[in-house]
Coordinates of C-alpha atoms in Angstrom, one line a residue:
Y1 CA 22.8 84.4 93.4
L2 CA 25.3 83.9 90.4
E3 CA 29.2 83.8 90.7
L4 CA 31.7 83.7 88.4
D5 CA 35.4 83.3 88.7
W6 CA 38.2 83.3 86.5
R7 CA 41.9 82.3 87.6
A8 CA 44.4 84.1 85.2
S9 CA 47.3 82.8 86.5
E10 CA 48.7 80.5 89.2
Q11 CA 48.7 83.7 91.6
W12 CA 45.8 86.0 90.3
G13 CA 42.1 85.4 89.8
M14 CA 39.4 87.5 89.4
F15 CA 35.6 87.3 90.2
A16 CA 32.1 89.0 89.9
R17 CA 29.2 88.2 91.9
Q18 CA 25.5 89.3 91.6
S19 CA 23.2 88.8 94.5
N20 CA 19.1 89.8 94.4
W21 CA 17.1 89.4 97.4
S22 CA 13.5 90.6 98.7
L23 CA 12.6 90.8 102.4
Q24 CA 9.3 92.5 101.5
E25 CA 6.9 92.9 98.9
D26 CA 7.6 95.7 96.3
L27 CA 11.4 95.7 97.5
N28 CA 13.9 94.1 95.3
A29 CA 17.5 94.5 97.0
S30 CA 20.6 94.0 94.8
Q31 CA 24.4 93.9 95.6
T32 CA 27.2 93.6 92.8
D33 CA 30.8 92.5 94.2
V34 CA 33.8 92.6 91.5
G35 CA 37.1 91.9 93.1
V36 CA 40.7 89.9 92.7
N37 CA 42.1 87.1 94.4
Y38 CA 45.7 86.4 95.1
Y39 CA 46.9 83.3 95.6
Y40 CA 49.9 83.4 97.9
L41 CA 50.2 79.9 98.4
P42 CA 48.3 76.7 97.5
E43 CA 46.3 76.9 100.8
I44 CA 46.0 80.9 101.4
V45 CA 44.3 83.8 99.1
F46 CA 43.8 87.2 99.9
K47 CA 40.6 88.6 98.6
A48 CA 39.9 92.2 97.7
D49 CA 36.5 93.2 96.3
Y50 CA 34.5 96.3 95.7
Q51 CA 30.5 96.1 96.5
L52 CA 27.6 98.2 95.0
Q53 CA 24.2 98.1 96.4
N54 CA 20.9 99.5 95.2
E55 CA 18.6 101.5 97.1
D56 CA 16.6 98.9 98.6
A57 CA 19.8 97.2 99.7
G58 CA 21.0 100.3 101.8
N59 CA 23.3 101.5 99.3
S60 CA 26.0 100.4 101.4
D61 CA 28.6 100.4 98.7
G62 CA 32.3 99.7 100.1
F63 CA 35.7 97.9 99.7
N64 CA 36.1 94.6 101.4
L65 CA 39.7 92.8 102.2
G66 CA 39.7 89.2 103.4
M67 CA 41.9 86.2 103.6
G68 CA 40.9 82.3 103.0
Y69 CA 42.7 79.2 104.1
H70 CA 42.1 75.9 102.7
F71 CA 43.1 73.0 105.0

């Protein structure tokens, strides 16, 4: 698991995440996520990312939206 994050400005950031796992011998699942963060307020962030999975992970490519709140 590796994640890189860069806050380009006060309100915008970008991230990339790589995950690798194996639940069975000879299977090597991996997922790559790339996305952006929008810091609406210092405590609130909106996130959007695109995920790419390999065949061993299920080929569940997709788009995710989320929100975070720091209290």
